[in-house]
Backbone as a chain_set.jsonl record, in Angstrom:
{"seq": "XXXXXXXXXXXXXXXXXXXXXXXXXXXXXXXXXXXXXXXXXXXXXXXXXXXXXXXXXXXXXXXXXXXXXXXXXXXXXXXXXXXXXXXXXXXXXXXXXXXXXXXXXXXXXXXXXXXXXXXXXXX", "coords": {"N": [[0.838, -1.2, 0.0], [0.409, 2.25, -0.712], [0.367, 5.478, 0.508], [-0.79, 8.622, -0.449], [-0.376, 12.11, -0.362], [-1.396, 15.166, -1.4], [-0.345, 18.582, -1.778], [-0.121, 22.195, -1.849], [-1.861, 23.418, -3.566], [-4.093, 26.13, -4.571], [-5.249, 29.539, -4.947], [-4.546, 31.418, -7.791], [-3.433, 34.014, -9.981], [-4.078, 34.38, -13.505], [-1.405, 33.525, -15.636], [0.37, 33.215, -13.622], [2.328, 31.169, -11.295], [2.604, 27.938, -9.739], [3.456, 25.422, -7.377], [2.907, 22.084, -6.976], [2.957, 19.481, -4.549], [3.455, 16.05, -3.763], [3.391, 13.84, -1.31], [4.572, 10.682, -0.451], [3.931, 7.75, 1.407], [4.541, 4.637, 3.069], [5.088, 1.845, 1.185], [8.169, 1.267, -0.653], [9.03, 4.142, -2.178], [10.564, 4.693, -4.43], [10.205, 2.646, -6.265], [7.946, 3.097, -7.686], [6.201, 4.351, -10.509], [5.01, 7.63, -11.143], [2.201, 9.813, -11.407], [0.417, 12.765, -12.448], [-2.881, 13.914, -12.432], [-5.882, 15.634, -13.42], [-9.055, 17.068, -12.57], [-11.713, 18.792, -13.655], [-14.754, 20.589, -12.859], [-17.578, 18.778, -13.932], [-16.204, 17.382, -15.84], [-14.196, 14.607, -17.047], [-11.604, 12.903, -15.234], [-8.371, 13.77, -16.187], [-5.252, 13.045, -17.785], [-2.191, 14.602, -16.852], [0.655, 14.733, -16.335], [3.51, 12.53, -16.14], [6.001, 10.46, -14.576], [8.855, 8.362, -14.584], [10.264, 5.773, -12.412], [12.897, 6.508, -11.905], [13.1, 9.114, -12.6], [14.067, 9.846, -15.022], [12.528, 9.669, -17.288], [9.878, 11.42, -18.651], [6.476, 12.421, -19.227], [3.974, 14.36, -20.856], [0.76, 15.907, -21.039], [-0.519, 17.369, -24.014], [-1.667, 19.831, -23.615], [-0.347, 20.984, -21.495], [2.293, 20.916, -21.987], [5.495, 22.311, -21.985], [4.756, 24.217, -20.174], [4.313, 23.062, -17.69], [6.172, 21.133, -15.307], [7.191, 18.001, -14.278], [8.679, 16.37, -11.518], [10.759, 14.452, -9.28], [11.764, 13.463, -5.981], [13.357, 10.987, -4.741], [14.584, 10.404, -2.344], [13.188, 11.926, -0.568], [10.72, 10.975, -0.925], [8.8, 12.206, -2.558], [6.86, 13.706, -5.13], [6.705, 16.258, -7.581], [4.877, 18.932, -9.13], [5.52, 21.448, -11.087], [3.985, 24.309, -12.07], [3.469, 26.633, -14.596], [2.758, 29.769, -16.289], [-0.019, 29.844, -15.939], [-3.428, 29.247, -16.748], [-6.924, 30.104, -16.783], [-8.254, 27.808, -17.659], [-6.8, 25.799, -16.546], [-7.818, 25.384, -14.102], [-8.804, 23.147, -11.644], [-9.234, 20.123, -9.709], [-6.346, 18.648, -8.627], [-4.743, 15.565, -8.808], [-2.433, 13.237, -7.489], [-0.894, 10.152, -8.425], [0.089, 6.708, -8.148], [1.88, 3.939, -9.525], [2.831, 0.55, -9.64], [5.052, -0.2, -11.642], [5.972, 0.286, -15.102], [6.183, 3.641, -16.391], [3.128, 5.367, -17.04], [0.253, 6.689, -18.816], [-2.436, 6.519, -18.659], [-5.446, 6.712, -16.835], [-6.61, 4.382, -15.653], [-4.489, 2.751, -15.267], [-3.18, 3.278, -12.961], [-2.612, 2.584, -9.512], [-2.814, 3.659, -6.946], [-4.103, 6.534, -5.295], [-4.109, 10.007, -4.401], [-5.916, 12.407, -2.345], [-6.411, 14.728, -3.619], [-5.879, 18.17, -4.625], [-6.996, 21.489, -4.72], [-6.758, 23.666, -7.45], [-7.089, 26.898, -8.474], [-7.428, 29.181, -11.013], [-7.547, 32.496, -11.62], [-8.945, 34.923, -13.848]], "CA": [[0.0, 0.0, 0.0], [1.072, 3.548, -0.743], [-0.514, 6.598, 0.829], [-0.358, 9.826, -1.158], [-0.991, 13.332, 0.127], [-1.05, 16.331, -2.206], [-0.389, 19.9, -1.164], [0.385, 23.268, -2.693], [-2.895, 24.056, -4.373], [-4.551, 27.431, -4.108], [-5.773, 30.512, -5.91], [-3.466, 32.151, -8.44], [-3.895, 34.772, -11.141], [-3.635, 33.903, -14.806], [-0.015, 33.858, -15.904], [1.169, 32.918, -12.449], [2.925, 29.842, -11.117], [2.265, 27.211, -8.517], [4.105, 24.115, -7.316], [2.223, 21.057, -6.211], [3.776, 18.398, -4.013], [2.736, 14.831, -3.397], [4.232, 13.062, -0.402], [4.183, 9.279, -0.397], [4.364, 6.948, 2.553], [4.193, 3.235, 2.906], [6.105, 1.021, 0.561], [9.309, 1.961, -1.236], [8.563, 5.133, -3.146], [11.363, 4.716, -5.649], [9.815, 1.599, -7.204], [6.69, 3.469, -8.323], [6.01, 5.443, -11.452], [4.076, 8.588, -10.574], [1.495, 10.642, -12.375], [-0.519, 13.817, -12.021], [-4.104, 14.016, -13.203], [-6.731, 16.723, -12.929], [-10.482, 16.9, -12.821], [-12.48, 20.03, -13.566], [-16.184, 20.295, -12.676], [-18.301, 18.334, -15.113], [-15.347, 16.699, -16.814], [-13.549, 13.406, -16.545], [-10.232, 13.076, -14.787], [-7.491, 13.673, -17.335], [-3.815, 12.96, -17.568], [-1.43, 15.844, -16.928], [2.081, 14.456, -16.462], [3.951, 11.303, -15.491], [7.447, 10.322, -14.45], [9.226, 6.996, -14.234], [10.791, 5.607, -11.064], [14.207, 7.139, -11.752], [13.031, 10.529, -12.947], [14.715, 10.089, -16.308], [11.52, 9.691, -18.348], [8.689, 12.189, -18.302], [5.466, 12.556, -20.268], [3.07, 15.466, -20.583], [-0.359, 16.173, -21.93], [-0.208, 18.45, -24.951], [-2.181, 21.101, -23.104], [0.526, 21.552, -20.461], [3.681, 20.783, -22.416], [6.19, 23.589, -22.038], [4.335, 25.071, -19.061], [4.388, 22.281, -16.46], [7.31, 20.229, -15.179], [7.09, 16.998, -13.224], [9.967, 15.91, -11.017], [10.62, 13.66, -8.059], [12.902, 13.33, -5.084], [13.121, 9.676, -4.127], [15.048, 10.428, -0.959], [12.138, 12.557, 0.23], [9.44, 10.323, -1.194], [7.906, 13.267, -3.014], [6.814, 14.088, -6.538], [6.31, 17.653, -7.712], [4.384, 19.444, -10.397], [5.726, 22.883, -11.207], [3.044, 24.799, -13.075], [3.709, 28.014, -14.964], [1.872, 30.364, -17.301], [-1.322, 29.241, -15.657], [-4.602, 29.751, -17.466], [-8.157, 29.68, -16.095], [-8.617, 26.452, -18.048], [-6.066, 24.856, -15.698], [-8.558, 25.235, -12.851], [-9.235, 21.767, -11.453], [-8.632, 19.402, -8.598], [-5.191, 17.911, -9.119], [-4.501, 14.338, -8.077], [-1.272, 12.446, -7.837], [-1.178, 8.731, -8.477], [1.266, 5.843, -8.191], [1.687, 2.594, -10.042], [3.975, -0.341, -9.501], [5.369, -0.65, -12.983], [6.543, 1.313, -15.959], [5.415, 4.876, -16.418], [1.911, 5.243, -17.823], [-0.497, 7.931, -18.952], [-3.867, 6.25, -18.576], [-5.945, 6.728, -15.469], [-6.893, 3.059, -15.116], [-3.229, 2.031, -15.04], [-2.638, 3.653, -11.662], [-3.148, 1.778, -8.428], [-3.007, 4.429, -5.72], [-4.469, 7.927, -5.55], [-4.269, 10.933, -3.304], [-7.258, 12.967, -2.178], [-6.532, 15.868, -4.517], [-5.702, 19.532, -4.137], [-7.696, 22.396, -5.633], [-6.047, 24.767, -8.086], [-8.027, 27.825, -9.109], [-6.727, 30.24, -11.727], [-8.476, 33.583, -11.913], [-8.596, 35.691, -15.055]], "C": [[0.868, 1.243, 0.0], [0.029, 4.6, -0.399], [0.068, 7.864, 0.209], [-1.112, 11.035, -0.626], [-0.482, 14.504, -0.699], [-1.124, 17.61, -1.376], [0.095, 20.919, -2.181], [-0.646, 23.93, -3.572], [-3.296, 25.401, -3.793], [-5.097, 28.262, -5.237], [-4.61, 31.322, -6.474], [-4.04, 32.89, -9.646], [-3.367, 34.15, -12.436], [-2.223, 34.419, -15.091], [0.923, 33.532, -14.761], [1.665, 31.486, -12.407], [2.497, 29.247, -9.791], [3.032, 25.901, -8.547], [3.315, 23.189, -6.415], [3.221, 20.014, -5.734], [2.88, 17.217, -3.691], [3.693, 13.975, -2.58], [3.68, 11.641, -0.292], [4.712, 8.62, 0.868], [3.904, 5.517, 2.345], [5.342, 2.472, 2.286], [7.138, 1.88, -0.171], [8.878, 2.852, -2.389], [9.276, 4.984, -4.477], [10.979, 3.63, -6.65], [8.592, 1.985, -8.032], [6.875, 4.541, -9.387], [4.905, 6.331, -10.88], [3.424, 9.419, -11.67], [0.692, 11.721, -11.694], [-1.691, 13.813, -12.997], [-4.899, 15.192, -12.662], [-8.171, 16.49, -13.362], [-11.162, 18.237, -12.589], [-13.957, 19.68, -13.405], [-16.844, 19.886, -13.987], [-17.473, 17.631, -16.156], [-14.749, 15.444, -16.194], [-12.116, 13.733, -16.114], [-9.299, 12.827, -15.968], [-6.029, 13.676, -16.933], [-3.163, 14.325, -17.722], [0.044, 15.557, -17.19], [2.412, 13.155, -15.739], [5.462, 11.223, -15.512], [7.78, 8.891, -14.039], [9.925, 6.967, -12.873], [12.086, 6.376, -10.846], [14.169, 8.648, -11.989], [13.604, 10.851, -14.311], [13.733, 10.155, -17.475], [10.297, 10.437, -17.865], [7.764, 12.292, -19.51], [4.494, 13.655, -19.85], [1.885, 15.443, -21.541], [-0.001, 17.355, -22.815], [-0.601, 19.812, -24.388], [-1.264, 21.75, -22.073], [2.001, 21.527, -20.859], [4.319, 22.165, -22.556], [5.831, 24.53, -20.902], [4.497, 24.368, -17.71], [5.623, 21.384, -16.491], [7.078, 19.282, -14.015], [8.493, 16.571, -12.811], [9.73, 15.108, -9.748], [11.917, 13.666, -7.278], [12.683, 12.031, -4.316], [13.584, 9.629, -2.673], [13.98, 11.01, -0.035], [10.777, 11.895, 0.012], [8.39, 11.28, -1.718], [8.012, 13.465, -4.515], [6.218, 15.489, -6.62], [5.693, 17.914, -9.085], [4.532, 20.959, -10.36], [4.875, 23.376, -12.359], [3.315, 26.27, -13.333], [2.767, 28.462, -16.059], [0.447, 29.832, -17.154], [-2.446, 30.013, -16.333], [-5.844, 29.33, -16.699], [-8.607, 28.265, -16.472], [-7.83, 25.392, -17.286], [-6.755, 24.64, -14.354], [-9.14, 23.831, -12.742], [-8.751, 21.288, -10.09], [-7.529, 18.533, -9.186], [-4.908, 16.731, -8.191], [-3.143, 13.754, -8.462], [-1.631, 10.974, -7.696], [0.119, 7.947, -8.605], [0.903, 4.497, -8.808], [2.976, 1.813, -9.93], [4.283, -0.922, -10.868], [5.959, 0.474, -13.795], [5.629, 2.532, -15.989], [4.238, 4.737, -17.378], [1.169, 6.575, -17.849], [-2.001, 7.751, -18.836], [-4.306, 6.117, -17.129], [-6.079, 5.326, -14.887], [-5.636, 2.256, -14.828], [-2.621, 2.324, -13.671], [-3.382, 2.954, -10.536], [-3.532, 2.584, -7.194], [-3.216, 5.899, -6.073], [-4.47, 8.731, -4.273], [-5.673, 11.505, -3.295], [-7.483, 14.195, -3.045], [-6.301, 17.2, -3.827], [-6.263, 20.488, -5.186], [-6.741, 23.467, -6.149], [-7.075, 25.621, -8.811], [-7.234, 28.966, -9.722], [-7.747, 31.298, -12.12], [-7.993, 34.385, -13.115], [-8.413, 37.164, -14.741]], "O": [[1.924, 1.283, 0.63], [-1.067, 4.602, -0.959], [1.262, 8.138, 0.327], [-2.33, 10.995, -0.457], [0.712, 14.802, -0.701], [-1.872, 17.696, -0.402], [0.643, 20.57, -3.226], [-0.341, 24.907, -4.258], [-2.901, 25.767, -2.685], [-5.37, 27.768, -6.331], [-3.788, 31.847, -5.723], [-5.013, 32.444, -10.254], [-2.335, 33.478, -12.442], [-1.895, 35.576, -14.827], [2.143, 33.571, -14.923], [1.46, 30.701, -13.333], [2.091, 29.947, -8.863], [3.241, 25.328, -9.616], [3.088, 23.481, -5.241], [4.196, 19.703, -6.418], [1.697, 17.375, -3.387], [4.679, 13.454, -3.1], [2.487, 11.433, -0.071], [5.817, 8.915, 1.325], [3.003, 5.235, 1.555], [6.451, 2.465, 2.821], [6.972, 3.094, -0.282], [8.424, 2.379, -3.43], [8.663, 5.131, -5.534], [11.406, 3.702, -7.802], [8.239, 1.281, -8.977], [7.609, 5.51, -9.193], [3.985, 5.849, -10.219], [4.019, 9.687, -12.713], [0.332, 11.611, -10.522], [-1.516, 13.722, -14.212], [-4.621, 15.688, -11.57], [-8.458, 15.823, -14.356], [-11.185, 18.751, -11.471], [-14.37, 18.582, -13.778], [-16.692, 20.55, -15.012], [-17.968, 17.313, -17.237], [-14.793, 15.248, -14.979], [-11.513, 14.704, -16.57], [-9.412, 11.816, -16.662], [-5.633, 14.224, -15.904], [-3.527, 15.106, -18.601], [0.62, 16.072, -18.149], [1.687, 12.73, -14.84], [6.122, 11.835, -16.352], [7.067, 8.285, -13.239], [10.149, 8.01, -12.259], [12.353, 6.846, -9.739], [15.098, 9.366, -11.619], [13.625, 12.014, -14.716], [14.083, 10.651, -18.546], [9.744, 10.134, -16.807], [8.207, 12.255, -20.658], [4.226, 13.857, -18.666], [1.997, 15.018, -22.691], [0.744, 18.243, -22.4], [0.055, 20.819, -24.655], [-1.39, 22.945, -21.805], [2.852, 22.058, -20.145], [3.749, 23.068, -23.17], [6.516, 25.529, -20.682], [4.785, 25.014, -16.703], [6.061, 20.938, -17.552], [6.801, 19.716, -12.897], [9.383, 16.429, -13.65], [8.623, 15.093, -9.211], [13.005, 13.846, -7.825], [11.913, 11.988, -3.356], [13.024, 8.887, -1.865], [13.882, 10.632, 1.133], [9.803, 12.223, 0.69], [7.217, 11.177, -1.359], [9.096, 13.401, -5.096], [5.346, 15.857, -5.833], [5.96, 17.207, -10.057], [3.771, 21.657, -9.69], [5.023, 22.917, -13.491], [3.383, 27.066, -12.396], [2.072, 27.656, -16.677], [-0.192, 29.429, -18.127], [-2.414, 31.236, -16.466], [-5.828, 28.299, -16.027], [-9.272, 27.599, -15.679], [-8.155, 24.207, -17.368], [-6.321, 23.807, -13.559], [-9.87, 23.378, -13.622], [-7.967, 21.956, -9.416], [-7.757, 17.775, -10.13], [-4.843, 16.875, -6.97], [-2.758, 13.781, -9.631], [-2.54, 10.602, -6.954], [1.121, 8.458, -9.106], [-0.206, 3.989, -8.644], [4.069, 2.352, -10.104], [3.823, -2.013, -11.206], [6.393, 1.489, -13.252], [4.449, 2.449, -15.65], [4.342, 4.068, -18.407], [1.412, 7.462, -17.031], [-2.754, 8.722, -18.906], [-3.63, 5.495, -16.309], [-5.699, 5.101, -13.738], [-5.707, 1.192, -14.212], [-1.65, 1.682, -13.273], [-4.596, 2.757, -10.588], [-4.471, 2.228, -6.481], [-2.609, 6.435, -7.001], [-4.786, 8.22, -3.199], [-6.514, 11.144, -4.119], [-8.616, 14.654, -3.194], [-6.498, 17.342, -2.621], [-6.035, 20.318, -6.384], [-6.012, 24.092, -5.378], [-7.831, 25.133, -9.65], [-6.462, 29.637, -9.037], [-8.691, 31.025, -12.861], [-6.794, 34.506, -13.362], [-8.118, 37.954, -15.638]]}, "num_chains": 1, "name": "protein.A"}
Protein backbone atom coordinates (compact mmCIF):
# COMPACT_ATOMS: atom_id res chain seq x y z
CA UNK A 1 0.00 0.00 0.00
CA UNK A 2 1.07 3.55 -0.74
CA UNK A 3 -0.51 6.60 0.83
CA UNK A 4 -0.36 9.83 -1.16
CA UNK A 5 -0.99 13.33 0.13
CA UNK A 6 -1.05 16.33 -2.21
CA UNK A 7 -0.39 19.90 -1.16
CA UNK A 8 0.39 23.27 -2.69
CA UNK A 9 -2.89 24.06 -4.37
CA UNK A 10 -4.55 27.43 -4.11
CA UNK A 11 -5.77 30.51 -5.91
CA UNK A 12 -3.47 32.15 -8.44
CA UNK A 13 -3.90 34.77 -11.14
CA UNK A 14 -3.64 33.90 -14.81
CA UNK A 15 -0.01 33.86 -15.90
CA UNK A 16 1.17 32.92 -12.45
CA UNK A 17 2.93 29.84 -11.12
CA UNK A 18 2.27 27.21 -8.52
CA UNK A 19 4.10 24.12 -7.32
CA UNK A 20 2.22 21.06 -6.21
CA UNK A 21 3.78 18.40 -4.01
CA UNK A 22 2.74 14.83 -3.40
CA UNK A 23 4.23 13.06 -0.40
CA UNK A 24 4.18 9.28 -0.40
CA UNK A 25 4.36 6.95 2.55
CA UNK A 26 4.19 3.23 2.91
CA UNK A 27 6.11 1.02 0.56
CA UNK A 28 9.31 1.96 -1.24
CA UNK A 29 8.56 5.13 -3.15
CA UNK A 30 11.36 4.72 -5.65
CA UNK A 31 9.82 1.60 -7.20
CA UNK A 32 6.69 3.47 -8.32
CA UNK A 33 6.01 5.44 -11.45
CA UNK A 34 4.08 8.59 -10.57
CA UNK A 35 1.50 10.64 -12.38
CA UNK A 36 -0.52 13.82 -12.02
CA UNK A 37 -4.10 14.02 -13.20
CA UNK A 38 -6.73 16.72 -12.93
CA UNK A 39 -10.48 16.90 -12.82
CA UNK A 40 -12.48 20.03 -13.57
CA UNK A 41 -16.18 20.29 -12.68
CA UNK A 42 -18.30 18.33 -15.11
CA UNK A 43 -15.35 16.70 -16.81
CA UNK A 44 -13.55 13.41 -16.54
CA UNK A 45 -10.23 13.08 -14.79
CA UNK A 46 -7.49 13.67 -17.34
CA UNK A 47 -3.81 12.96 -17.57
CA UNK A 48 -1.43 15.84 -16.93
CA UNK A 49 2.08 14.46 -16.46
CA UNK A 50 3.95 11.30 -15.49
CA UNK A 51 7.45 10.32 -14.45
CA UNK A 52 9.23 7.00 -14.23
CA UNK A 53 10.79 5.61 -11.06
CA UNK A 54 14.21 7.14 -11.75
CA UNK A 55 13.03 10.53 -12.95
CA UNK A 56 14.72 10.09 -16.31
CA UNK A 57 11.52 9.69 -18.35
CA UNK A 58 8.69 12.19 -18.30
CA UNK A 59 5.47 12.56 -20.27
CA UNK A 60 3.07 15.47 -20.58
CA UNK A 61 -0.36 16.17 -21.93
CA UNK A 62 -0.21 18.45 -24.95
CA UNK A 63 -2.18 21.10 -23.10
CA UNK A 64 0.53 21.55 -20.46
CA UNK A 65 3.68 20.78 -22.42
CA UNK A 66 6.19 23.59 -22.04
CA UNK A 67 4.34 25.07 -19.06
CA UNK A 68 4.39 22.28 -16.46
CA UNK A 69 7.31 20.23 -15.18
CA UNK A 70 7.09 17.00 -13.22
CA UNK A 71 9.97 15.91 -11.02
CA UNK A 72 10.62 13.66 -8.06
CA UNK A 73 12.90 13.33 -5.08
CA UNK A 74 13.12 9.68 -4.13
CA UNK A 75 15.05 10.43 -0.96
CA UNK A 76 12.14 12.56 0.23
CA UNK A 77 9.44 10.32 -1.19
CA UNK A 78 7.91 13.27 -3.01
CA UNK A 79 6.81 14.09 -6.54
CA UNK A 80 6.31 17.65 -7.71
CA UNK A 81 4.38 19.44 -10.40
CA UNK A 82 5.73 22.88 -11.21
CA UNK A 83 3.04 24.80 -13.07
CA UNK A 84 3.71 28.01 -14.96
CA UNK A 85 1.87 30.36 -17.30
CA UNK A 86 -1.32 29.24 -15.66
CA UNK A 87 -4.60 29.75 -17.47
CA UNK A 88 -8.16 29.68 -16.09
CA UNK A 89 -8.62 26.45 -18.05
CA UNK A 90 -6.07 24.86 -15.70
CA UNK A 91 -8.56 25.23 -12.85
CA UNK A 92 -9.24 21.77 -11.45
CA UNK A 93 -8.63 19.40 -8.60
CA UNK A 94 -5.19 17.91 -9.12
CA UNK A 95 -4.50 14.34 -8.08
CA UNK A 96 -1.27 12.45 -7.84
CA UNK A 97 -1.18 8.73 -8.48
CA UNK A 98 1.27 5.84 -8.19
CA UNK A 99 1.69 2.59 -10.04
CA UNK A 100 3.98 -0.34 -9.50
CA UNK A 101 5.37 -0.65 -12.98
CA UNK A 102 6.54 1.31 -15.96
CA UNK A 103 5.42 4.88 -16.42
CA UNK A 104 1.91 5.24 -17.82
CA UNK A 105 -0.50 7.93 -18.95
CA UNK A 106 -3.87 6.25 -18.58
CA UNK A 107 -5.94 6.73 -15.47
CA UNK A 108 -6.89 3.06 -15.12
CA UNK A 109 -3.23 2.03 -15.04
CA UNK A 110 -2.64 3.65 -11.66
CA UNK A 111 -3.15 1.78 -8.43
CA UNK A 112 -3.01 4.43 -5.72
CA UNK A 113 -4.47 7.93 -5.55
CA UNK A 114 -4.27 10.93 -3.30
CA UNK A 115 -7.26 12.97 -2.18
CA UNK A 116 -6.53 15.87 -4.52
CA UNK A 117 -5.70 19.53 -4.14
CA UNK A 118 -7.70 22.40 -5.63
CA UNK A 119 -6.05 24.77 -8.09
CA UNK A 120 -8.03 27.82 -9.11
CA UNK A 121 -6.73 30.24 -11.73
CA UNK A 122 -8.48 33.58 -11.91
CA UNK A 123 -8.60 35.69 -15.06
